[in-house]
Coordinates of C-alpha atoms and ligand atoms in Angstrom, one line a residue:
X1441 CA 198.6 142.4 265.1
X1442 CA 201.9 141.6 266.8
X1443 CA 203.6 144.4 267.4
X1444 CA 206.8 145.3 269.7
X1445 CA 206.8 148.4 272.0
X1446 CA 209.1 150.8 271.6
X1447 CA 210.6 153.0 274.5
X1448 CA 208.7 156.1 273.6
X1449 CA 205.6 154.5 274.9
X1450 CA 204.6 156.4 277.2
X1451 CA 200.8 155.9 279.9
X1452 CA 198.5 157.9 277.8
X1453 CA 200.0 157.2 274.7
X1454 CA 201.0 153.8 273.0
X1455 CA 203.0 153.8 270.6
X1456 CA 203.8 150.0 268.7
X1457 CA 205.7 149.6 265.7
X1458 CA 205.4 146.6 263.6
X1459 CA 208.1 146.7 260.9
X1460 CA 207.4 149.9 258.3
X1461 CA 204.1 150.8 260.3
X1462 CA 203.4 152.2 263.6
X1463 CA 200.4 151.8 265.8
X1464 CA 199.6 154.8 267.8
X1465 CA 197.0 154.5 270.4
X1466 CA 195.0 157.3 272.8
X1467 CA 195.3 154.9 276.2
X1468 CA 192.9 156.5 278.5
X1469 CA 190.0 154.3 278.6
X1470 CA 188.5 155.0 281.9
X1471 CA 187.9 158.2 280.7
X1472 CA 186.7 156.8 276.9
X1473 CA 190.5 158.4 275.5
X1474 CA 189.7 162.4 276.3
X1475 CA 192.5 164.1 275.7
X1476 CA 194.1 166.6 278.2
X1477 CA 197.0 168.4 277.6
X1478 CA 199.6 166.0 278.9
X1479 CA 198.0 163.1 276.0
X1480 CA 198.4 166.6 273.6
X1481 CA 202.3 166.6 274.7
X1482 CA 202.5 162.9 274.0
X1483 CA 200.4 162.4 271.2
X1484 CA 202.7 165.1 269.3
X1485 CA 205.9 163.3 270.8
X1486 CA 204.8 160.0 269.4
X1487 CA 204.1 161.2 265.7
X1488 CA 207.0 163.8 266.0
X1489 CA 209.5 159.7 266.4
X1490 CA 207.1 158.4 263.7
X1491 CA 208.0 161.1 261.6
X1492 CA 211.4 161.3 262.2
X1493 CA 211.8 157.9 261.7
X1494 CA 213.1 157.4 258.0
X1495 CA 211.7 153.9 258.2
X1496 CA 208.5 154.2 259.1
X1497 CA 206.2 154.8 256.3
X1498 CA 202.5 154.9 257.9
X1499 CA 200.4 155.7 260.9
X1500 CA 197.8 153.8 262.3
X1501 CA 195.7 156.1 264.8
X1502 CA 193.3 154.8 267.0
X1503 CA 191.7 154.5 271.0
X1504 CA 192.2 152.2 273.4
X1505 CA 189.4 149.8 274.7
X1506 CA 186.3 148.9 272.6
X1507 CA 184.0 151.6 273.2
X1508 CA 186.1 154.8 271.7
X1509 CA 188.0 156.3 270.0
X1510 CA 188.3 159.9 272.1
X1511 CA 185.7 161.3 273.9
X1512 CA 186.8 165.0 273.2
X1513 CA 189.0 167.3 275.4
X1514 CA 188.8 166.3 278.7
X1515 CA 186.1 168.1 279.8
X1516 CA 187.2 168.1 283.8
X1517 CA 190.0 170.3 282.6
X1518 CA 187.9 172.3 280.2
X1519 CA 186.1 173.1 283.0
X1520 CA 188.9 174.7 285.0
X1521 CA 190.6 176.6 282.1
X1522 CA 190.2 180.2 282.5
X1523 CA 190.3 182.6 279.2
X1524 CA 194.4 182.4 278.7
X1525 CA 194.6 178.9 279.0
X1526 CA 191.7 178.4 276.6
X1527 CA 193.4 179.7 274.2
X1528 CA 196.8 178.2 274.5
X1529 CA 194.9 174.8 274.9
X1530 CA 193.5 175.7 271.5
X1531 CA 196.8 176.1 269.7
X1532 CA 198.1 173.5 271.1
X1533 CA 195.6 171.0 269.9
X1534 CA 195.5 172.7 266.4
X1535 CA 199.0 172.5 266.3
X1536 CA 199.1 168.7 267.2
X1537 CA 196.3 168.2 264.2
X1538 CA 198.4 170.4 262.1
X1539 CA 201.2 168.1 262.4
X1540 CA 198.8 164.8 261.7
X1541 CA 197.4 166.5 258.5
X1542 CA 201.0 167.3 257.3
X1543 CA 202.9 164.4 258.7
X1544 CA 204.1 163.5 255.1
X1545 CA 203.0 160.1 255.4
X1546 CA 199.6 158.2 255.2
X1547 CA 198.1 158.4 258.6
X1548 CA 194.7 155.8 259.0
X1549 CA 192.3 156.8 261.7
X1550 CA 190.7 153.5 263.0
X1551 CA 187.4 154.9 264.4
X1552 CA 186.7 152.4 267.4
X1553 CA 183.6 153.9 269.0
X1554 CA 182.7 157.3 269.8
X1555 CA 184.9 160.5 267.9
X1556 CA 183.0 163.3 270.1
X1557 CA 184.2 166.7 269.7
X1558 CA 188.3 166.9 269.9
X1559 CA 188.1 162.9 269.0
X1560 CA 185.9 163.8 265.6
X1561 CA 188.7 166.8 265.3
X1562 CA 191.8 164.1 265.3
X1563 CA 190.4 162.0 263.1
X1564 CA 189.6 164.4 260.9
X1565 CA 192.9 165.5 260.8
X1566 CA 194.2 162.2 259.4
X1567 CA 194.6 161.2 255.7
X1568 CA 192.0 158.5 255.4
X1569 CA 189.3 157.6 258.1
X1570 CA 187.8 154.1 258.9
X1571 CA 184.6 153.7 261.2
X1572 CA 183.9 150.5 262.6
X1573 CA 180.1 149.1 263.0
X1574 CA 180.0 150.8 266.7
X1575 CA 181.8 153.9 265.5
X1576 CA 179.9 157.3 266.5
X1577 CA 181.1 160.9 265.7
X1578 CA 179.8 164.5 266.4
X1579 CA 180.9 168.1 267.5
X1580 CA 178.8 168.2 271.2
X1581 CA 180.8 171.2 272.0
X1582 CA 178.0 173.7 272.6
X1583 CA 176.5 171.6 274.5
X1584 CA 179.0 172.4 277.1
X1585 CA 178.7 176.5 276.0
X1586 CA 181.8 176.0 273.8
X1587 CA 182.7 175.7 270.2
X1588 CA 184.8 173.0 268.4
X1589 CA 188.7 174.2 268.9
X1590 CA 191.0 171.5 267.8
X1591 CA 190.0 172.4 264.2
X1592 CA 186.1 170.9 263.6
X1593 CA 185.0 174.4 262.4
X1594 CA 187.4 174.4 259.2
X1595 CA 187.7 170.7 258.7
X1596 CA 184.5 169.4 259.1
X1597 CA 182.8 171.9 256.4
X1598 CA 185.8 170.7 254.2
X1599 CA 185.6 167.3 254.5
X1600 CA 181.4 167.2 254.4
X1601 CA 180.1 170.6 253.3
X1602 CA 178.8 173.4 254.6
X1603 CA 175.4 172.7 255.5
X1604 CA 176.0 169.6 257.2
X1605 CA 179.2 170.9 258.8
X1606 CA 176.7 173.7 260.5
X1607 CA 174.1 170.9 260.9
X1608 CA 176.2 168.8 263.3
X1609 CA 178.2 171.6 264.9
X1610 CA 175.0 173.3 265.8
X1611 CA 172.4 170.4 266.9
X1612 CA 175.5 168.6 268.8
X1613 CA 174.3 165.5 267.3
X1614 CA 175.8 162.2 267.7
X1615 CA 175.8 160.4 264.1
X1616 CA 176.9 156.5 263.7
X1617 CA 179.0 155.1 261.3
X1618 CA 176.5 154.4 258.5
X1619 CA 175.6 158.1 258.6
X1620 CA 179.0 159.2 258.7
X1621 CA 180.0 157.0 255.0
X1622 CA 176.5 158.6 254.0
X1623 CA 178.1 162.1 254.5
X1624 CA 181.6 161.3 253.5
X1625 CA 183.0 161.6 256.7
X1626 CA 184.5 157.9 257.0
X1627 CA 185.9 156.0 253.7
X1628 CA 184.6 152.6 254.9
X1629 CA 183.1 150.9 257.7
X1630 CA 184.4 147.9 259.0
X1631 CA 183.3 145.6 261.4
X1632 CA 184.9 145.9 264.6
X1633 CA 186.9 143.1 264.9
X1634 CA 188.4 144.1 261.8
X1635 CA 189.6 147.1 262.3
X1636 CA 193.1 147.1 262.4
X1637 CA 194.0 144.7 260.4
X1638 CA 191.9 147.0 257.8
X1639 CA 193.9 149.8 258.3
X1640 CA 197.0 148.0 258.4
X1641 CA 196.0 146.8 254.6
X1642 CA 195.7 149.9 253.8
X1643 CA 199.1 151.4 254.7
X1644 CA 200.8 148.3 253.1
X1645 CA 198.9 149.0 250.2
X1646 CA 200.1 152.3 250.3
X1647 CA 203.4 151.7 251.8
X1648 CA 204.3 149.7 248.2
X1649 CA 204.5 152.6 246.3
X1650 CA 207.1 155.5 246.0
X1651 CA 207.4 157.1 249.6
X1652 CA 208.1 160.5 247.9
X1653 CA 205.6 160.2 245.5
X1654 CA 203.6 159.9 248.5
X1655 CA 204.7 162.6 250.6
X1656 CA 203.8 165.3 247.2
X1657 CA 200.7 163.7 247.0
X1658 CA 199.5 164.7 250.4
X1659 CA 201.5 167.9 250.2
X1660 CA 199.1 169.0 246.5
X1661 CA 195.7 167.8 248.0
X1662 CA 196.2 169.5 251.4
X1663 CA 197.3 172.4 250.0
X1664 CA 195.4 172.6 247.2
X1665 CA 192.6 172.3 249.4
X1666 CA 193.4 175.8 251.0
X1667 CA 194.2 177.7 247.7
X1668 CA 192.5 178.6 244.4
X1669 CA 192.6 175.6 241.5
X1670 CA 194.9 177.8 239.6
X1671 CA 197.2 178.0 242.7
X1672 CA 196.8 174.8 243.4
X1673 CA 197.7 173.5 239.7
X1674 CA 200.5 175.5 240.0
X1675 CA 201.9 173.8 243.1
X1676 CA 200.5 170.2 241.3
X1677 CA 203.0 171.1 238.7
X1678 CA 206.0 172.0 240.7
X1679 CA 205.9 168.9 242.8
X1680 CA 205.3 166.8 239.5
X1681 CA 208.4 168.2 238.4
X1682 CA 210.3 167.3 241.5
X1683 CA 208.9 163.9 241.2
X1684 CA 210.8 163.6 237.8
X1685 CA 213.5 164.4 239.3
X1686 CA 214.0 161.4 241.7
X1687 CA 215.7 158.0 241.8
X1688 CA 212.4 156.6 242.2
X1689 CA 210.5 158.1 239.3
X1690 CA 213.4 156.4 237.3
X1691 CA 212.9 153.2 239.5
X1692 CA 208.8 153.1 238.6
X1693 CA 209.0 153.9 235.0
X1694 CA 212.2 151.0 234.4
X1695 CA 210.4 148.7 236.8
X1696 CA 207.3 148.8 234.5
X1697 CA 208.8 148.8 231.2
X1698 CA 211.0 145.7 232.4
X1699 CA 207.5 144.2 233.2
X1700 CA 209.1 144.0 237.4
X1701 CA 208.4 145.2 240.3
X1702 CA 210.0 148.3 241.3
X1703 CA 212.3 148.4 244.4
X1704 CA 211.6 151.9 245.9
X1705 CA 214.5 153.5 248.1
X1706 CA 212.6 156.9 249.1
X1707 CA 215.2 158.8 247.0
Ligands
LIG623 N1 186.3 164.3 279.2 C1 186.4 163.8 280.4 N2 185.8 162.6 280.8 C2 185.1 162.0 280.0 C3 184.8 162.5 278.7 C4 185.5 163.7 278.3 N3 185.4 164.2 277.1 N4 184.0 161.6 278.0 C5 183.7 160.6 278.9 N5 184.4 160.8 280.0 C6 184.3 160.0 281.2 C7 183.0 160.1 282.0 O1 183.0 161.2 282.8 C8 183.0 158.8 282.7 O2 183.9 158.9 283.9 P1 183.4 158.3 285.3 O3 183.4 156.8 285.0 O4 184.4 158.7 286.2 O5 182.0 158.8 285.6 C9 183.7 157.8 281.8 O6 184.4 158.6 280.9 C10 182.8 157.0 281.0 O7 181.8 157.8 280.4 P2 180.2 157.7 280.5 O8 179.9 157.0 281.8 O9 179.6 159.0 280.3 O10 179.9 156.6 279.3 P3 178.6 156.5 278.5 O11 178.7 155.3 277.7 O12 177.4 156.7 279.4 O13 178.5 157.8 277.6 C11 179.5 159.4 276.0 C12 179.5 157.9 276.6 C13 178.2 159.6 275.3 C14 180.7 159.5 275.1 C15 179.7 160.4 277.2 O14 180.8 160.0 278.0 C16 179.9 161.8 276.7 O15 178.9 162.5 276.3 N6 181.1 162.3 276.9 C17 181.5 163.7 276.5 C18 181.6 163.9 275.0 C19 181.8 165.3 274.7 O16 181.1 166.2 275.0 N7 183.0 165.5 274.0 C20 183.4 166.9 273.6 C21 184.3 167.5 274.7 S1 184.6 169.2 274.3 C22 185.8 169.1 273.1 O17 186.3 168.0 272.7 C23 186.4 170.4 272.6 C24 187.6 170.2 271.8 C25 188.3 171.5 271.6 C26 188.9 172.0 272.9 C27 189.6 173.3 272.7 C28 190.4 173.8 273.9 C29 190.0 175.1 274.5

């Protein structure tokens, strides 16, 4: 993947942009990509540009080095948080999830190796989720006398049920990646050397349809998610409607008809 750095690349967060997609990586591997709160502050910096960035159109998320993804909160500075901080430390890394989940644009997690606690948190914060072959994922926290923070306790009983939510948040287990498709919590696992280029597929794939069509899509199944079926039919309607509504929608349905492909300006 050649990809050219742009100047908001910062030490403990790499942020690459190669044409429509950006490449957003955890850099930290002597410490297998924990997250303190300075890689909090840049993580939310780097997809705060991506957003902005009217011509970017999808995320790839991922850890450097081979053997993870992130480790978890860094658990040196865990260690010397007291009761105030703990909590701030929380929002902050809900808040930097929050803005992931509802970035308005497809965001891949490439799963490189280990997704422990705040790692398993990120990626489960992003649209779609790739393991590779050495990918492993858990919620160790009380282990350490904690509970997940970044989000596991809500997402992961979303995303993989109740029971097995409890199951994994409870026994701190480590799962690999062929257990982790089992329970729904990757789409696909990909060998490792394939990763990115995977992900990368993915987003073009994506990338070639209507960007607003896009954003409502993610907008009705996050939401939905959070709200009754009637609620969330509701909302499906209203953002149907506003898809009528745009250049694009005229774009898609003419482009078809003329048996062409459709040119989509995000409009
Ligand atoms: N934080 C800080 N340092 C870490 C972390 C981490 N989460 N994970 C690994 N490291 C460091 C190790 O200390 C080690 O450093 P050094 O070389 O200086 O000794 C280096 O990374 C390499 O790690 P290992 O030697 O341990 O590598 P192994 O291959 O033997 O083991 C493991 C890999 C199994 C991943 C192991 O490192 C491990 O168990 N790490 C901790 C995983 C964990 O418990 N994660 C959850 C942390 S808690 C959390 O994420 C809570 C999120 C919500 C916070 C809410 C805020 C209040």
């Amino acid at each position: 993947m050649k990809i050219a750095v742009e100047p908001v690349a910062e030490a403990n967060v790499l942020y690459e942009r190669k044409d429509a997609i950006v490449l957003i990586t955890i850099n930290r591997p002597k410490v297998l990509n924990a997250l303190d709160r300075v890689t909090l502050t840049q993580l939310r910096a780097a997809f705060e540009s991506a957003r902005d960035d009217t011509s970017v159109l999808g995320v790839i998320l991922t850890g450097a080095g081979d053997k993870a993804f992130i480790a978890g909160a860094d658990i040196g500075e865990l260690a010397r948080l007291n009761v105030i901080e703990a909590e701030a430390y929380s929002r902050q890394g809900q808040a930097v999830l929050d803005l992931i989940e509802t970035f308005g644009k497809p965001v891949v997690a490439a799963v490189n190796g280990y997704a422990l606690g705040g790692g398993c948190e990120t990626a489960m914060a992003c649209a779609i989720r790739l393991g590779s072959d050495n990918a492993k994922f858990g919620q160790p926290e009380v282990k350490l006398g904690l509970i997940p923070g970044f989000g596991g306790t809500q997402r992961l009983a979303r995303l993989v049920g109740k029971g097995r939510a409890l199951q994994l948040i409870l026994s701190g287990a480590t799962i690999d990646a062929q257990e982790a498709y089992r329970v729904g919590l990757v789409n696909e696992i990909v060998p490792h050397a394939d990763l990115l280029a995977r992900a990368e597929t993915i987003l073009r794939q994506i990338a070639a349809n209507a960007p607003l069509a896009i954003k409502f899509a993610l907008e009705a199944v996050n939401k939905g998610m959070e709200t009754s079926l009637s609620e969330g039919l509701a909302l499906e309607g209203s953002l149907f409607a506003v898809c009528a509504s745009t250049d694009d929608k005229a774009e898609g349905t003419a482009a078809f008809l003329a048996k062409r492909a459709a040119k989509f300006l995000g409009r």
